[in-house]
mmCIF file of C-alpha atoms in Angstrom:
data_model
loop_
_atom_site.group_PDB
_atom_site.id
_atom_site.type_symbol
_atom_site.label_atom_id
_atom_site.label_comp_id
_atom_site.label_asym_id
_atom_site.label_seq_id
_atom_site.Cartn_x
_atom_site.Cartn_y
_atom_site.Cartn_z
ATOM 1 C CA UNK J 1 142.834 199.788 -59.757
ATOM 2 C CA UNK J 2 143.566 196.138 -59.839
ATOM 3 C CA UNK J 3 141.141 193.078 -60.336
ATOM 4 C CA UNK J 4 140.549 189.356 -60.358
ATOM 5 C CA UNK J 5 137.554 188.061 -62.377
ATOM 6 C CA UNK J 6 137.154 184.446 -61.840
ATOM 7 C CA UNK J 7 134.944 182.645 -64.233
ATOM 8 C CA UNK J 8 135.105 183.926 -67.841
ATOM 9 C CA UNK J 9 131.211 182.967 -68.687
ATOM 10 C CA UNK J 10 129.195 185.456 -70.704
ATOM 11 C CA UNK J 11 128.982 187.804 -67.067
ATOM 12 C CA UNK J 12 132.475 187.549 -66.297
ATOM 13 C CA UNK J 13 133.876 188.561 -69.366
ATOM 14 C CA UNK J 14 131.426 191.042 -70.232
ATOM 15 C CA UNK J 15 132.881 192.245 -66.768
ATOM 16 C CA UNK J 16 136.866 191.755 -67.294
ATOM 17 C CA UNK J 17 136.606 193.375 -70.600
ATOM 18 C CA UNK J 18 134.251 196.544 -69.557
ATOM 19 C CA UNK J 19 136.973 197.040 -66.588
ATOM 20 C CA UNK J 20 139.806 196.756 -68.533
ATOM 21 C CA UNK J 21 138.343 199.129 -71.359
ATOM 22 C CA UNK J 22 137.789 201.621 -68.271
ATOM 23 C CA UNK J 23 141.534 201.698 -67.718
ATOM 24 C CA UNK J 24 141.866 199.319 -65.219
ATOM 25 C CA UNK J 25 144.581 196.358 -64.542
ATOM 26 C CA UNK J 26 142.296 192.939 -64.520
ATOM 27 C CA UNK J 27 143.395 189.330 -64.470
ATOM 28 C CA UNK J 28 140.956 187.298 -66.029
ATOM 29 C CA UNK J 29 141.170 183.439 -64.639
ATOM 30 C CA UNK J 30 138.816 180.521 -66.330
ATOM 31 C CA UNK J 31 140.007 176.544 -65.960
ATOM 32 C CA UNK J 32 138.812 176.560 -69.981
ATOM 33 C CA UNK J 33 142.212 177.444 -72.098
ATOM 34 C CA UNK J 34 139.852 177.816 -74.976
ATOM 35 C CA UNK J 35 138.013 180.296 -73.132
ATOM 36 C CA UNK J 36 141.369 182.187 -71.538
ATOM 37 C CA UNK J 37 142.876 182.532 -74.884
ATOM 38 C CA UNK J 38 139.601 184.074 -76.466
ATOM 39 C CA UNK J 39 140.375 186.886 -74.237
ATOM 40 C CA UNK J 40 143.338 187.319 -74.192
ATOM 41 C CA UNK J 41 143.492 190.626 -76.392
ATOM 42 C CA UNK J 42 140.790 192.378 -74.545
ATOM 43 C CA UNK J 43 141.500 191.825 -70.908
ATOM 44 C CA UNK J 44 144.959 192.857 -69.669
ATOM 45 C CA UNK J 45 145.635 189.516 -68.261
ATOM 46 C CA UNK J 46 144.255 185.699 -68.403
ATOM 47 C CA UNK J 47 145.009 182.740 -66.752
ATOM 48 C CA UNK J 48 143.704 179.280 -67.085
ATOM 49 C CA UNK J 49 144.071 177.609 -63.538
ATOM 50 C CA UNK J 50 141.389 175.295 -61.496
ATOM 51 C CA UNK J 51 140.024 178.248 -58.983
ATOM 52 C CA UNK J 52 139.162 175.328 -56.935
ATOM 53 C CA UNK J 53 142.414 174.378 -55.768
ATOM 54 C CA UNK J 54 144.696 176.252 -53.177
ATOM 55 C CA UNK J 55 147.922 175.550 -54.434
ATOM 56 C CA UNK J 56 146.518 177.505 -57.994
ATOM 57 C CA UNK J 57 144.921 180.433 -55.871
ATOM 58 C CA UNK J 58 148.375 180.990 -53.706
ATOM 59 C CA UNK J 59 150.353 181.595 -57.331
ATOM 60 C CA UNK J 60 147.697 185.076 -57.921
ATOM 61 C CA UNK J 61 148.381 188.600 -56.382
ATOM 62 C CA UNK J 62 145.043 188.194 -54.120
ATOM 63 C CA UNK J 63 146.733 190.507 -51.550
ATOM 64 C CA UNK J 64 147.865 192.604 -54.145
ATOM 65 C CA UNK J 65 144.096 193.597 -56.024
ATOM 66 C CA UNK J 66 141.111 196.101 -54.814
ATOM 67 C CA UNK J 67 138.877 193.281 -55.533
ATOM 68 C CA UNK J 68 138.016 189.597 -56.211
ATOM 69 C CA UNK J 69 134.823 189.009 -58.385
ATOM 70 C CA UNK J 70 133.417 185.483 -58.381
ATOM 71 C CA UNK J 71 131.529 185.171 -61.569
ATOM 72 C CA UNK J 72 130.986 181.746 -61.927
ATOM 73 C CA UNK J 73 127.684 180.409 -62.844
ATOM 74 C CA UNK J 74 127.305 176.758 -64.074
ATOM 75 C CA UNK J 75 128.580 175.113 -60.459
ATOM 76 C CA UNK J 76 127.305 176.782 -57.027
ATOM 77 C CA UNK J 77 129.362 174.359 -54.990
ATOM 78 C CA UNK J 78 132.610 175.908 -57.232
ATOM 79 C CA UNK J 79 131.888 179.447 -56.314
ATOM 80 C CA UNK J 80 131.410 178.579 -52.707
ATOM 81 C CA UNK J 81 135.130 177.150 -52.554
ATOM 82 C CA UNK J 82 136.801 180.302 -54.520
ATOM 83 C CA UNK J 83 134.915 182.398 -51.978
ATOM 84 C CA UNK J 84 135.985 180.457 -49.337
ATOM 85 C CA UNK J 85 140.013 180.236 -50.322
ATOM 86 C CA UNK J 86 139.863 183.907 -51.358
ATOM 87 C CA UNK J 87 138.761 184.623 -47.553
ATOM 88 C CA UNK J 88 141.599 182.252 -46.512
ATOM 89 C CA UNK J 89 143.886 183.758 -48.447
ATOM 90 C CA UNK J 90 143.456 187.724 -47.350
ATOM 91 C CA UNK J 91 141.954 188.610 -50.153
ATOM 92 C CA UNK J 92 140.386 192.388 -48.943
ATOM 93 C CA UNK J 93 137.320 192.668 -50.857
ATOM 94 C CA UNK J 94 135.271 189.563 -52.512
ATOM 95 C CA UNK J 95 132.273 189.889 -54.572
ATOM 96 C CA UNK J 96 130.458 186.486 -55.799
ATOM 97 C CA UNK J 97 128.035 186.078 -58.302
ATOM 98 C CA UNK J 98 124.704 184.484 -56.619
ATOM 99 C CA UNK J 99 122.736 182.182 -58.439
ATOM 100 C CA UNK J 100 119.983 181.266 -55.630
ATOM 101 C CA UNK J 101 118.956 182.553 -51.944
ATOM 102 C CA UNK J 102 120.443 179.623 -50.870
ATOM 103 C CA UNK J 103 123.989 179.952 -51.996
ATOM 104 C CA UNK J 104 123.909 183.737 -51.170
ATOM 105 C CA UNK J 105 122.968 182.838 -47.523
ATOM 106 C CA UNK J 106 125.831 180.145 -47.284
ATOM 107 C CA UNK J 107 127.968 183.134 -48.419
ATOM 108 C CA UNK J 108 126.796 185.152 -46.737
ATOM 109 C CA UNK J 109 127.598 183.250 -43.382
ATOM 110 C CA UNK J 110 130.907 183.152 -44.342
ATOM 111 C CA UNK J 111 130.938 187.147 -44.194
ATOM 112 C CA UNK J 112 130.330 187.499 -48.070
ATOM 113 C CA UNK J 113 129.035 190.921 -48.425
ATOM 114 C CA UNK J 114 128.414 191.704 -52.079
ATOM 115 C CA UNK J 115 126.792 189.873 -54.512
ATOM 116 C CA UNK J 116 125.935 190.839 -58.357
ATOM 117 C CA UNK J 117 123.208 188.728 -60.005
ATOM 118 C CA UNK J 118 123.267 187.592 -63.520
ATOM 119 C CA UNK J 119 120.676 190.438 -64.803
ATOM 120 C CA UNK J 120 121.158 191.231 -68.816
ATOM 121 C CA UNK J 121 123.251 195.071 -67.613
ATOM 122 C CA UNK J 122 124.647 193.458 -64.546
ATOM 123 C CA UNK J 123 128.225 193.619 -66.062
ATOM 124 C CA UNK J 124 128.533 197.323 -67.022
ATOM 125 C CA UNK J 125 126.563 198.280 -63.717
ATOM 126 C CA UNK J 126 129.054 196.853 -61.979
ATOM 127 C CA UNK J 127 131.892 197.882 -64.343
ATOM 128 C CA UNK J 128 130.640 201.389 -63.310
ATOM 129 C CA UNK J 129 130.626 200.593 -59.797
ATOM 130 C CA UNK J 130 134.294 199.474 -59.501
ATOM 131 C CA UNK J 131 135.428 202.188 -61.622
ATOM 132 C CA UNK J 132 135.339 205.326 -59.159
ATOM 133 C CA UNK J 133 135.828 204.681 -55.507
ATOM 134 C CA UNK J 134 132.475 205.357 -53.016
ATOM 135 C CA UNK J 135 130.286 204.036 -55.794
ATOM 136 C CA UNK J 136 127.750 201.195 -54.678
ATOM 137 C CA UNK J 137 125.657 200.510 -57.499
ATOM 138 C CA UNK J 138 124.734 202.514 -60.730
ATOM 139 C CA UNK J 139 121.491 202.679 -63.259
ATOM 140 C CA UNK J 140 122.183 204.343 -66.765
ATOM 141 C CA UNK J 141 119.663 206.537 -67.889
ATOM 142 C CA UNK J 142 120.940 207.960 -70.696
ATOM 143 C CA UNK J 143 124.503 208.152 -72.712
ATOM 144 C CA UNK J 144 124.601 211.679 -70.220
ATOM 145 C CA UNK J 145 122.700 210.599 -67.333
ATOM 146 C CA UNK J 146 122.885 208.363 -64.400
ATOM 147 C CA UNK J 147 121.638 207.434 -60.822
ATOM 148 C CA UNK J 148 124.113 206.431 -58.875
ATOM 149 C CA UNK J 149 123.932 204.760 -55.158
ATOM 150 C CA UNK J 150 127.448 206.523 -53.576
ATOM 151 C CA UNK J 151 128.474 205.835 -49.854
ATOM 152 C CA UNK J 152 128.009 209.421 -47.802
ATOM 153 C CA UNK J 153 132.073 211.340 -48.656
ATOM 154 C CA UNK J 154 133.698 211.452 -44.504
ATOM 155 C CA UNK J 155 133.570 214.900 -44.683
ATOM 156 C CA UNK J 156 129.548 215.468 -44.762
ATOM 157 C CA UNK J 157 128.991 212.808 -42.046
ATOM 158 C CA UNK J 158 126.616 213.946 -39.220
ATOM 159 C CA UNK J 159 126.133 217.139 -41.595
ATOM 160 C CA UNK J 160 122.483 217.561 -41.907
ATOM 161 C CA UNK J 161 121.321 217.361 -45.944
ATOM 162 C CA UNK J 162 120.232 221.618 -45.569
ATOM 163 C CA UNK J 163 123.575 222.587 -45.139
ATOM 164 C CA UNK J 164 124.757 220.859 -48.176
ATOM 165 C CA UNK J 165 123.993 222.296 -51.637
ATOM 166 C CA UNK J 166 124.191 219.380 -54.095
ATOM 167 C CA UNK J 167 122.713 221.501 -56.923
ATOM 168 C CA UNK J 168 124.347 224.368 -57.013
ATOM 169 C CA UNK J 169 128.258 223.774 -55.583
ATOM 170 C CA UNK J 170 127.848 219.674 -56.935
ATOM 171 C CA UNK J 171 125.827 220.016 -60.164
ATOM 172 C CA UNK J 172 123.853 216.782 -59.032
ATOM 173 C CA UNK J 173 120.540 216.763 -57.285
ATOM 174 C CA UNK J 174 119.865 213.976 -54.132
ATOM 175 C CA UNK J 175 117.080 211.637 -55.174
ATOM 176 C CA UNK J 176 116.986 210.101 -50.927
ATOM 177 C CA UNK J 177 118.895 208.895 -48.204
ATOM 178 C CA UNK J 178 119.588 205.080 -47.463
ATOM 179 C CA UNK J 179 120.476 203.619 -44.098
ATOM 180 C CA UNK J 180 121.856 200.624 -42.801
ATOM 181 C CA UNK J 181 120.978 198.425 -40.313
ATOM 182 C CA UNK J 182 121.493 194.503 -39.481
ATOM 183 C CA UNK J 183 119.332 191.677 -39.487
ATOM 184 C CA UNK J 184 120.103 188.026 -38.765
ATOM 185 C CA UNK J 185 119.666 185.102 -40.896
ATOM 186 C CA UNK J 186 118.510 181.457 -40.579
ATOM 187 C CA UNK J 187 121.536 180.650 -39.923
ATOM 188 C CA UNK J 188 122.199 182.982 -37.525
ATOM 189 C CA UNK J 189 124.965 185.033 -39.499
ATOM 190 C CA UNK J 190 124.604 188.700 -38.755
ATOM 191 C CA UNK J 191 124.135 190.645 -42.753
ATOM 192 C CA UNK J 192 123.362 194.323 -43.518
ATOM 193 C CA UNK J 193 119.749 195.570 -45.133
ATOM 194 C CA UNK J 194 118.528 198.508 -46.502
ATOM 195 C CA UNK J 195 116.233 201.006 -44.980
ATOM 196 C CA UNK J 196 115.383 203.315 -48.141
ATOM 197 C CA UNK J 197 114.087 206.747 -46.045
ATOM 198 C CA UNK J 198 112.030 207.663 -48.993
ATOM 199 C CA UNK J 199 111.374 211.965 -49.600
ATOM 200 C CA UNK J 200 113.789 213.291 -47.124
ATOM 201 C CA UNK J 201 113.857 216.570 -45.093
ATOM 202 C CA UNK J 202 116.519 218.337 -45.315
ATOM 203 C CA UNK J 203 117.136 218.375 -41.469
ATOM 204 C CA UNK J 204 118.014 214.975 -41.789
ATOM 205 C CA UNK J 205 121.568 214.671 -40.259
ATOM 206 C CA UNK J 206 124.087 211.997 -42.378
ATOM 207 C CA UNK J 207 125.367 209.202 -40.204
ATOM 208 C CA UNK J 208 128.654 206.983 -41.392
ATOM 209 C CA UNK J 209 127.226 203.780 -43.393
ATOM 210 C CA UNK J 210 124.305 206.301 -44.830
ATOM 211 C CA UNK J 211 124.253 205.696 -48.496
ATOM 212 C CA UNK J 212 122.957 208.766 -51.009
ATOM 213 C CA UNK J 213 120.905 207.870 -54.610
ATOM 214 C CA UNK J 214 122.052 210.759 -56.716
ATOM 215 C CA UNK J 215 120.962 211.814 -60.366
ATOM 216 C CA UNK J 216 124.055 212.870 -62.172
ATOM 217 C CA UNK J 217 125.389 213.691 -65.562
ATOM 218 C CA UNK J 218 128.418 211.569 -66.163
ATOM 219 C CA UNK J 219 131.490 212.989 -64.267
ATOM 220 C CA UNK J 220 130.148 215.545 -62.355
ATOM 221 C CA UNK J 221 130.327 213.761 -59.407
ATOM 222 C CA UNK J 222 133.786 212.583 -58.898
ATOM 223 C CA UNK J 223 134.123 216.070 -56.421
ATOM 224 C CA UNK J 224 131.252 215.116 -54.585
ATOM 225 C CA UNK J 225 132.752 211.786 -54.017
ATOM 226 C CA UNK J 226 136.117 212.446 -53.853
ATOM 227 C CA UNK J 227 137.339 211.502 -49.916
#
């Protein structure tokens, strides 16, 4: 897969360099040259170019990449503009760092759906989550185990959870079931939340936009996932 990481702070490039160690193609663009050429061994590209400015953003394959990630953190105003030309631009999928509820509700009125936040395992969480398709978010437990937050695969939707066997056709074991619904917020802007559905019963039938929390050892679930 293909990705932009703009910003090459302490999350981005933990970021760039996680994704690129995981196989994949990643451009990694800072406005620092100092900064761009300290990476430029461990990401597979780097460009130093103001992010800011649309005449920069139009030279990058934005329509070209799975995903933009927006990890810059010492300016909010500054990720607010990449967001905004990246939407301009067709870029598919943006994710922006958020540094405060207020900048992540500006976003999100400008129909920016997913946000990381600058936690200390942020970076390889969301290395993981990029990494294999249908993955939303991910929490290692050990260097074998993992729960993982995976969208529901097409062909188990409106399949009730009974007639599924994770344990024994899978080798992973379903934790609960997480739905989504809307809300608006003060500014009106329609955004998705969470309703987490707690210990399920297994009549429960699995709707499209139904997310699953799985506990997995590492690459036994790629089948599962697999669409």
């Amino acid at each position: 897969m293909k990705f932009i990481v703009f910003g090459l702070g302490n999350y981005g490039s933990s970021l760039a360099t996680k994704l690129a160690s995981l196989g994949h193609e990643v451009i990694g663009v800072d406005n620092k040259i100092e900064i761009v050429e300290r990476f430029k061994d461990t990401i597979t590209h780097t460009i130093s170019l103001d992010a800011a400015s649309r005449e920069a953003m139009m030279s990058l394959p934005l329509k070209d990449i799975d995903a933009a990630i927006v990890t810059i953190g010492e300016d909010p105003g500054t990720t607010i503009m990449v967001a905004a030309l990246l939407k301009q631009l067709g870029c598919k999928r943006i994710i922006c760092r958020s540094l405060s509820p207020l900048q992540q509700t500006i976003l999100e009125s400008m129909n920016i759906k997913e946000f990381v936040f600058p936690e200390a395992d942020a970076a390889e969480r969301m290395a993981y989550k990029l990494d294999l398709k249908g993955t939303i978010d991910s929490f290692k437990i050990s260097d074998d185990y993992q729960l993982l937050e995976v969208e529901v695969p097409r062909r188990y939707v409106a399949t009730q959870v009974s007639d599924i066997d994770f344990v024994t056709d899978h080798e992973i074991q379903l934790i609960t079931v997480i739905r989504r619904a809307e809300e608006k917020n003060i500014f009106g802007a329609i955004h998705p939340i969470r309703k987490v559905m707690g210990i399920i019963s297994t009549d429960i039938e699995l709707q499209k936009g139904d997310s699953l929390l799985l506990f997995v050892e590492k690459k036994k679930h790629e089948d599962f996932i697999e669409y």
